mmCIF file of C-alpha atoms and ligand atoms in Angstrom:
data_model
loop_
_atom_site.group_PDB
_atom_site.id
_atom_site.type_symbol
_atom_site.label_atom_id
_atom_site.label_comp_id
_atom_site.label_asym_id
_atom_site.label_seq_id
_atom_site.Cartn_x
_atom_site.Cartn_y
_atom_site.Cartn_z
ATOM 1 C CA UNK A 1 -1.495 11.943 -0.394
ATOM 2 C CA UNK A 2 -2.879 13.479 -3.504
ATOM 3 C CA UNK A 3 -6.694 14.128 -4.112
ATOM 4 C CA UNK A 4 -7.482 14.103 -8.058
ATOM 5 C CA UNK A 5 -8.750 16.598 -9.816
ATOM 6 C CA UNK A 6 -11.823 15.718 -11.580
ATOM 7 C CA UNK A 7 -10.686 13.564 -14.719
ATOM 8 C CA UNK A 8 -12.348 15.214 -17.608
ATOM 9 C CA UNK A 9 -12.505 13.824 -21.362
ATOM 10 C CA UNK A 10 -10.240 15.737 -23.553
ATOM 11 C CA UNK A 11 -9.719 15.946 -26.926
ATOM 12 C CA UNK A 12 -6.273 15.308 -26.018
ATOM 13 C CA UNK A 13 -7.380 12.292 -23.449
ATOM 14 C CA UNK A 14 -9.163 10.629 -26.157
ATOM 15 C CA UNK A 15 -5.779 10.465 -28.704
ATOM 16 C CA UNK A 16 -3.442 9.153 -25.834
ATOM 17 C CA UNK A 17 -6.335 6.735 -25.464
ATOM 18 C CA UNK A 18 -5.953 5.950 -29.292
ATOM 19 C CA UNK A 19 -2.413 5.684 -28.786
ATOM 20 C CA UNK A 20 -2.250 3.358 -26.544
ATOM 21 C CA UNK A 21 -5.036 0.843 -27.797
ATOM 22 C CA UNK A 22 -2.763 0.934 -30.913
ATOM 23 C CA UNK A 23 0.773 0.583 -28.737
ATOM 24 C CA UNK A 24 2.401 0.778 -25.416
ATOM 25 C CA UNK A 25 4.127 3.694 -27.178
ATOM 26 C CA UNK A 26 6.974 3.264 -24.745
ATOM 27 C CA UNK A 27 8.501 -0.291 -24.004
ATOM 28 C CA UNK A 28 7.993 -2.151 -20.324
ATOM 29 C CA UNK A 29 11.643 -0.885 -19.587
ATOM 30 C CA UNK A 30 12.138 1.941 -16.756
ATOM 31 C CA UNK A 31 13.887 5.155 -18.431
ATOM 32 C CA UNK A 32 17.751 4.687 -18.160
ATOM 33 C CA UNK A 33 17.815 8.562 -16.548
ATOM 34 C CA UNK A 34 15.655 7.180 -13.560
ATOM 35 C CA UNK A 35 17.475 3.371 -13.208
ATOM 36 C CA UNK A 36 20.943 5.929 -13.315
ATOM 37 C CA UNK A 37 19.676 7.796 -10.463
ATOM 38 C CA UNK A 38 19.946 5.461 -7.701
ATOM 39 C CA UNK A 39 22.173 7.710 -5.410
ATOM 40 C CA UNK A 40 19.473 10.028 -5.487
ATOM 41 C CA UNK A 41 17.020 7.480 -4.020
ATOM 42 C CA UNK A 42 19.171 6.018 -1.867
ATOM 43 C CA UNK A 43 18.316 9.360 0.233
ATOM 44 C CA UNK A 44 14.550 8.480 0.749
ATOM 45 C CA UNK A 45 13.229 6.075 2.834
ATOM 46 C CA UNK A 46 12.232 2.695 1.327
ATOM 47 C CA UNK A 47 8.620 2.950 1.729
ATOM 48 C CA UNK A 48 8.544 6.918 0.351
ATOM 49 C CA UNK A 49 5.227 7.892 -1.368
ATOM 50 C CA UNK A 50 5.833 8.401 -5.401
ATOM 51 C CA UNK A 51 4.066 10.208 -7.776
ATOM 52 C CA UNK A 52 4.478 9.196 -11.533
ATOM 53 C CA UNK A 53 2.737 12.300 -13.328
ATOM 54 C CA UNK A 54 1.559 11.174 -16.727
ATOM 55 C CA UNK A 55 2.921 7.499 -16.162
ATOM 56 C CA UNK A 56 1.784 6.251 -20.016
ATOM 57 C CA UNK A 57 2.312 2.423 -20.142
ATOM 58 C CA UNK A 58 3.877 3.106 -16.024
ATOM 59 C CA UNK A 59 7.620 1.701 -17.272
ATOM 60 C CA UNK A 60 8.720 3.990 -14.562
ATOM 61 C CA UNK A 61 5.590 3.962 -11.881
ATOM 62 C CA UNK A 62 6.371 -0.141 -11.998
ATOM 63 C CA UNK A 63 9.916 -0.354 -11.552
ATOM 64 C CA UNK A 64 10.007 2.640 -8.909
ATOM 65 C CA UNK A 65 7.108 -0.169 -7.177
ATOM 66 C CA UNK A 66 9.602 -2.880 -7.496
ATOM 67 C CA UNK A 67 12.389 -0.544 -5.313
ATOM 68 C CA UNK A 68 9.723 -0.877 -2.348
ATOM 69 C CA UNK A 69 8.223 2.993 -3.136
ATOM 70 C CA UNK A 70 4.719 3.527 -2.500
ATOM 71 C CA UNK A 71 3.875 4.993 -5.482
ATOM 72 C CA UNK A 72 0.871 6.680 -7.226
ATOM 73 C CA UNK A 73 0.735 6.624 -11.140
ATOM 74 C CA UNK A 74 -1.283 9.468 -12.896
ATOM 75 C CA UNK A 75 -2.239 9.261 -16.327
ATOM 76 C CA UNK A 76 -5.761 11.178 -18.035
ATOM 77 C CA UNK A 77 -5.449 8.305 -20.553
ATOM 78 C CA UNK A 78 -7.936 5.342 -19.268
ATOM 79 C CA UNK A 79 -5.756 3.248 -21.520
ATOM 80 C CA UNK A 80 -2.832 4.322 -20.135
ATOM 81 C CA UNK A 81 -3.673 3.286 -16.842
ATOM 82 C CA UNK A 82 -5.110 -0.104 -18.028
ATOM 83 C CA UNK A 83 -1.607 -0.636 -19.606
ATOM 84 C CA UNK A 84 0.181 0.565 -16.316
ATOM 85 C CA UNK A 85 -2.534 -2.352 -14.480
ATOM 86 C CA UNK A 86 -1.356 -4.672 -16.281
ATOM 87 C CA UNK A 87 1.994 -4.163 -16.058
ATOM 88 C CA UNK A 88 2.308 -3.915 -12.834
ATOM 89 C CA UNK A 89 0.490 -7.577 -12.009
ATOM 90 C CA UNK A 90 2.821 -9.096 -14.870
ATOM 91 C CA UNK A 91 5.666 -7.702 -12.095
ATOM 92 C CA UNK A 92 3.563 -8.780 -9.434
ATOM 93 C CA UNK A 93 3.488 -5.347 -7.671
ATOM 94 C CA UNK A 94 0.454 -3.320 -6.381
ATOM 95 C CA UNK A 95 0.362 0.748 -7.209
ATOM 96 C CA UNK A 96 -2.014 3.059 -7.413
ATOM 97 C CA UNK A 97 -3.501 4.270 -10.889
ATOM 98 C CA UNK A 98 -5.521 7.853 -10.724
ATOM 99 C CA UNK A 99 -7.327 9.260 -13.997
ATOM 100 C CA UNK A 100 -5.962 12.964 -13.876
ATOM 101 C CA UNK A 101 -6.037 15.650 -15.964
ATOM 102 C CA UNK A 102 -2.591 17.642 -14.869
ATOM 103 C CA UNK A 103 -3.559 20.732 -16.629
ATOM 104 C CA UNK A 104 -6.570 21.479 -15.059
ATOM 105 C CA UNK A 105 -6.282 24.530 -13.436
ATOM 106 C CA UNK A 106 -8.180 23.099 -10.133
ATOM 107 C CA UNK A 107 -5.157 20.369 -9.904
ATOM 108 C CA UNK A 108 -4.236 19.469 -6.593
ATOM 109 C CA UNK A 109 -0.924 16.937 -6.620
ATOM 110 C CA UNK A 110 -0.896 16.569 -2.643
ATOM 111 C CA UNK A 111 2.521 15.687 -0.812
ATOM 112 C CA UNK A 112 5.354 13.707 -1.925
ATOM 113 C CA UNK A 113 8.612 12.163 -1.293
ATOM 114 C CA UNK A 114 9.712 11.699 -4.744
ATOM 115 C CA UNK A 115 7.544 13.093 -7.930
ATOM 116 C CA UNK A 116 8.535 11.935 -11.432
ATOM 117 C CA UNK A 117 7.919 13.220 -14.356
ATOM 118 C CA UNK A 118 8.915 11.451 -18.170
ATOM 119 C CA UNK A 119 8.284 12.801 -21.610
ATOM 120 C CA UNK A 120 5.107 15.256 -20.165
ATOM 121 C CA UNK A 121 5.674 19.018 -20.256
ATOM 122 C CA UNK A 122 3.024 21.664 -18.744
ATOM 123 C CA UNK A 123 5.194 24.655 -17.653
ATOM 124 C CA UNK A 124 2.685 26.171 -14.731
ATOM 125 C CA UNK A 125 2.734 22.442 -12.895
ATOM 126 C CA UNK A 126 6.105 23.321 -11.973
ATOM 127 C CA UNK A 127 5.513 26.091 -8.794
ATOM 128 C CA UNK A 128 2.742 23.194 -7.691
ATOM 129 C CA UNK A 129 5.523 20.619 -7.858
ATOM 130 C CA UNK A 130 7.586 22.266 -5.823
ATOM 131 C CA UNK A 131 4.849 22.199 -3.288
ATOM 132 C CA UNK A 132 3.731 18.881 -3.593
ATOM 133 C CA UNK A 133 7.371 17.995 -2.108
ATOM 134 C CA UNK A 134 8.249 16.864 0.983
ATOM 135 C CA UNK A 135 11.118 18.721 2.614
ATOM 136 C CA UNK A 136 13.959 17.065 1.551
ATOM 137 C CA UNK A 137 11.671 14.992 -0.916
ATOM 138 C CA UNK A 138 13.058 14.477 -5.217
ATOM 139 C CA UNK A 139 12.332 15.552 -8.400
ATOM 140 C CA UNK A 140 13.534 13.267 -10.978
ATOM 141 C CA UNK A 141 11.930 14.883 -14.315
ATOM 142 C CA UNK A 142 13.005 14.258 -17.866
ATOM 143 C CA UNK A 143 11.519 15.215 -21.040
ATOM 144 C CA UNK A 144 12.412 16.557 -25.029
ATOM 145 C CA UNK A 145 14.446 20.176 -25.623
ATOM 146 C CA UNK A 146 13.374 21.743 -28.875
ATOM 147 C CA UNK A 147 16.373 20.007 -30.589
ATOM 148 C CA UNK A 148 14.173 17.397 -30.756
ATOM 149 C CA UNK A 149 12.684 19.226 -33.813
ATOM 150 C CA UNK A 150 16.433 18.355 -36.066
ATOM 151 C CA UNK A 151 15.244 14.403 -35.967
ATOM 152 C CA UNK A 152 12.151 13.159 -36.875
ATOM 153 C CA UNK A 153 9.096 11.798 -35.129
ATOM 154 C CA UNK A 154 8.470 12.739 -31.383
ATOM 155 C CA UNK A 155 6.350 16.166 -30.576
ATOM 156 C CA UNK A 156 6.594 18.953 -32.939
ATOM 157 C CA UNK A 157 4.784 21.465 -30.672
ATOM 158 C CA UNK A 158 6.851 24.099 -28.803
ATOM 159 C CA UNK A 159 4.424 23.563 -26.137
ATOM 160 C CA UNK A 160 5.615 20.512 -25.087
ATOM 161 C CA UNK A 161 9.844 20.799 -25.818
ATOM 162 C CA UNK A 162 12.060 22.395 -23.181
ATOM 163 C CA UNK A 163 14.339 25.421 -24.050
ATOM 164 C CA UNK A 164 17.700 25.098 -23.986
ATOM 165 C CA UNK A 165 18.701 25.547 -19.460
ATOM 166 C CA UNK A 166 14.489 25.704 -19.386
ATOM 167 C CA UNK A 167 14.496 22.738 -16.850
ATOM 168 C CA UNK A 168 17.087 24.340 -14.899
ATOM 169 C CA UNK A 169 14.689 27.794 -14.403
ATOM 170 C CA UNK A 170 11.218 25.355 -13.741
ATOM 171 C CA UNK A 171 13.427 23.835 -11.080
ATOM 172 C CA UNK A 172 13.982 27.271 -9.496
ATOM 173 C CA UNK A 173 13.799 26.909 -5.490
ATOM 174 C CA UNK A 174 15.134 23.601 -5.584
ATOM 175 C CA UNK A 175 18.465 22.230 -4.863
ATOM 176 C CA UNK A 176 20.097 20.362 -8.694
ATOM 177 C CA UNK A 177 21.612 17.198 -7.669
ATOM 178 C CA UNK A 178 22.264 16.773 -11.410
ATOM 179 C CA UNK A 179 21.593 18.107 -14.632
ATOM 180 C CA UNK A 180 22.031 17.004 -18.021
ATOM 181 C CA UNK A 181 20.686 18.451 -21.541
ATOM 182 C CA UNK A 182 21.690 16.910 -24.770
ATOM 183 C CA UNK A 183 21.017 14.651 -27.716
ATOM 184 C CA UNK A 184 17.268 16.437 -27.705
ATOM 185 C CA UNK A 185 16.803 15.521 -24.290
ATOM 186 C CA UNK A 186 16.943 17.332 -20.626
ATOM 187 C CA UNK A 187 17.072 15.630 -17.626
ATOM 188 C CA UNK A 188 17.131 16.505 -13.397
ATOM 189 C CA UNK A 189 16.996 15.528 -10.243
ATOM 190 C CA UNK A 190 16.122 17.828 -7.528
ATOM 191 C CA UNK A 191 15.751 17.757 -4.114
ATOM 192 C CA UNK A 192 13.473 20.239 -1.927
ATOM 193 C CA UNK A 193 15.525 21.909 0.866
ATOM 194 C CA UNK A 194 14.583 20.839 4.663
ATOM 195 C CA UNK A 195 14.137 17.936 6.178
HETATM 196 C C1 SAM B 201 5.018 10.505 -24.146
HETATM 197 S S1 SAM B 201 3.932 9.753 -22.991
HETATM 198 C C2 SAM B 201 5.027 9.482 -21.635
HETATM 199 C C3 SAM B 201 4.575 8.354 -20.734
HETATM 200 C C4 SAM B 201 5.517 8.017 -19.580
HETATM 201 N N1 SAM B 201 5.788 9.129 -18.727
HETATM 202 C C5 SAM B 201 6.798 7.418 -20.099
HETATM 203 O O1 SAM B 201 7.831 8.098 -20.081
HETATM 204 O O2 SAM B 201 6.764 6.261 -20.538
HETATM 205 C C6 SAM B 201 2.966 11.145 -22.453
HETATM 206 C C7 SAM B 201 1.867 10.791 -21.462
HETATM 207 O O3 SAM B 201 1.284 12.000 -20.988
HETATM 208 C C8 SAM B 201 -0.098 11.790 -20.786
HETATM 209 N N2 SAM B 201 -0.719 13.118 -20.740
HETATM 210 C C9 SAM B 201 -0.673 14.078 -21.688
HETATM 211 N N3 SAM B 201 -1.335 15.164 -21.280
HETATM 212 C C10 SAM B 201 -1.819 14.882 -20.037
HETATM 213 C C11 SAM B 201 -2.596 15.612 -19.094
HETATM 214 N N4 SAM B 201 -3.026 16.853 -19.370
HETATM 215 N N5 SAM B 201 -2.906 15.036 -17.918
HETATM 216 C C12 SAM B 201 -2.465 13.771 -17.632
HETATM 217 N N6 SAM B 201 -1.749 13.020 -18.506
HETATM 218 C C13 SAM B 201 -1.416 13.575 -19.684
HETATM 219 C C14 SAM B 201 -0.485 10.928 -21.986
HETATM 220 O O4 SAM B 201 -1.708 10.254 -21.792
HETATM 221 C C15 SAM B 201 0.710 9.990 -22.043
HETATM 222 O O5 SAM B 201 0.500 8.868 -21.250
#
């Protein structure tokens, strides 16, 4: 299981708090890329352990809960993790909520069967993602490509939009179970190789 890094107050921590006392930003809804990739999570067991890195409003961390997954939901938004409290009683499901900055360079993720990642991009967590797997355990990540940038709203900063095939080469030393890029969006799931 994962040991947190030490949650630290941000700049950036203090906006998504902003955010989210303003709006859920997201809507209670699960992304349709995770609901579509139930074949993938038919291979793990139903009481795997789940991260949900950056989990916002925890749309995702809540209905991955409702499957039966154990899951964890990181967020270094205090907000964001009230929201994701919430939300989860309203389903009448219990997961875990960590405060968590992921780009501290001291982050330690700890071992997973499935680790999820929505709409957050920080290029060196991928080689520790990788690790935090299980053998045999998912990624299921999905986030904006810079063609994002043709429609408005949504992050302008290079920073935090994929290159075109970018997923593909973070996901290096996994096995793609599928792939999909388009409409400003790319999208995988993953699987570690062993058992
Ligand atoms: C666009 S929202 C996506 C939320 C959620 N994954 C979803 O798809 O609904 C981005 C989230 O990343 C979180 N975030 C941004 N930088 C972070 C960091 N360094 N550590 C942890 N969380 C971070 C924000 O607080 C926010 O909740």
């Amino acid at each position: 299981m994962a040991v947190p890094s030490a949650p630290k107050r941000t700049g950036r921590a203090a906006e998504w708090d902003a955010r989210f006392r303003a709006s859920d930003h997201s809507g209670p809804d699960p992304d349709p890329f995770l609901v579509s990739a139930q074949e993938a999570l038919s291979l793990l067991t139903p009481r795997a352990t789940v991260l949900d890195l950056a989990c916002g409003a925890g749309r995702n961390a809540v209905w991955l809960s409702r499957q039966g997954f154990r899951v964890t939901a990181v967020d270094f938004s205090a907000e964001a993790l009230a929201k994701t409290r919430l939300l989860a009683r309203e389903h009448g499901v219990t997961l875990e909520c960590r405060r968590m900055d992921l780009e501290s360079p001291s982050v330690d993720l700890g071992a997973w069967h499935l680790i999820c990642g929505f709409f957050f991009l920080h290029r060196p967590l991928f080689p520790l993602l990788r690790q935090a797997l299980h053998p045999g355990g998912l990624l299921i990540y999905k986030t904006y490509t810079i063609d994002r940038l043709r429609s408005p709203g949504g992050p302008r900063n290079p920073r935090h939009l994929l290159e075109p095939n970018e997923l593909l080469r973070l996901a290096e030393g996994l096995r793609v179970l599928r792939y999909e890029e388009g409409s400003g969006t790319a999208a995988i799931v993953a699987q570690r190789f062993g058992q």
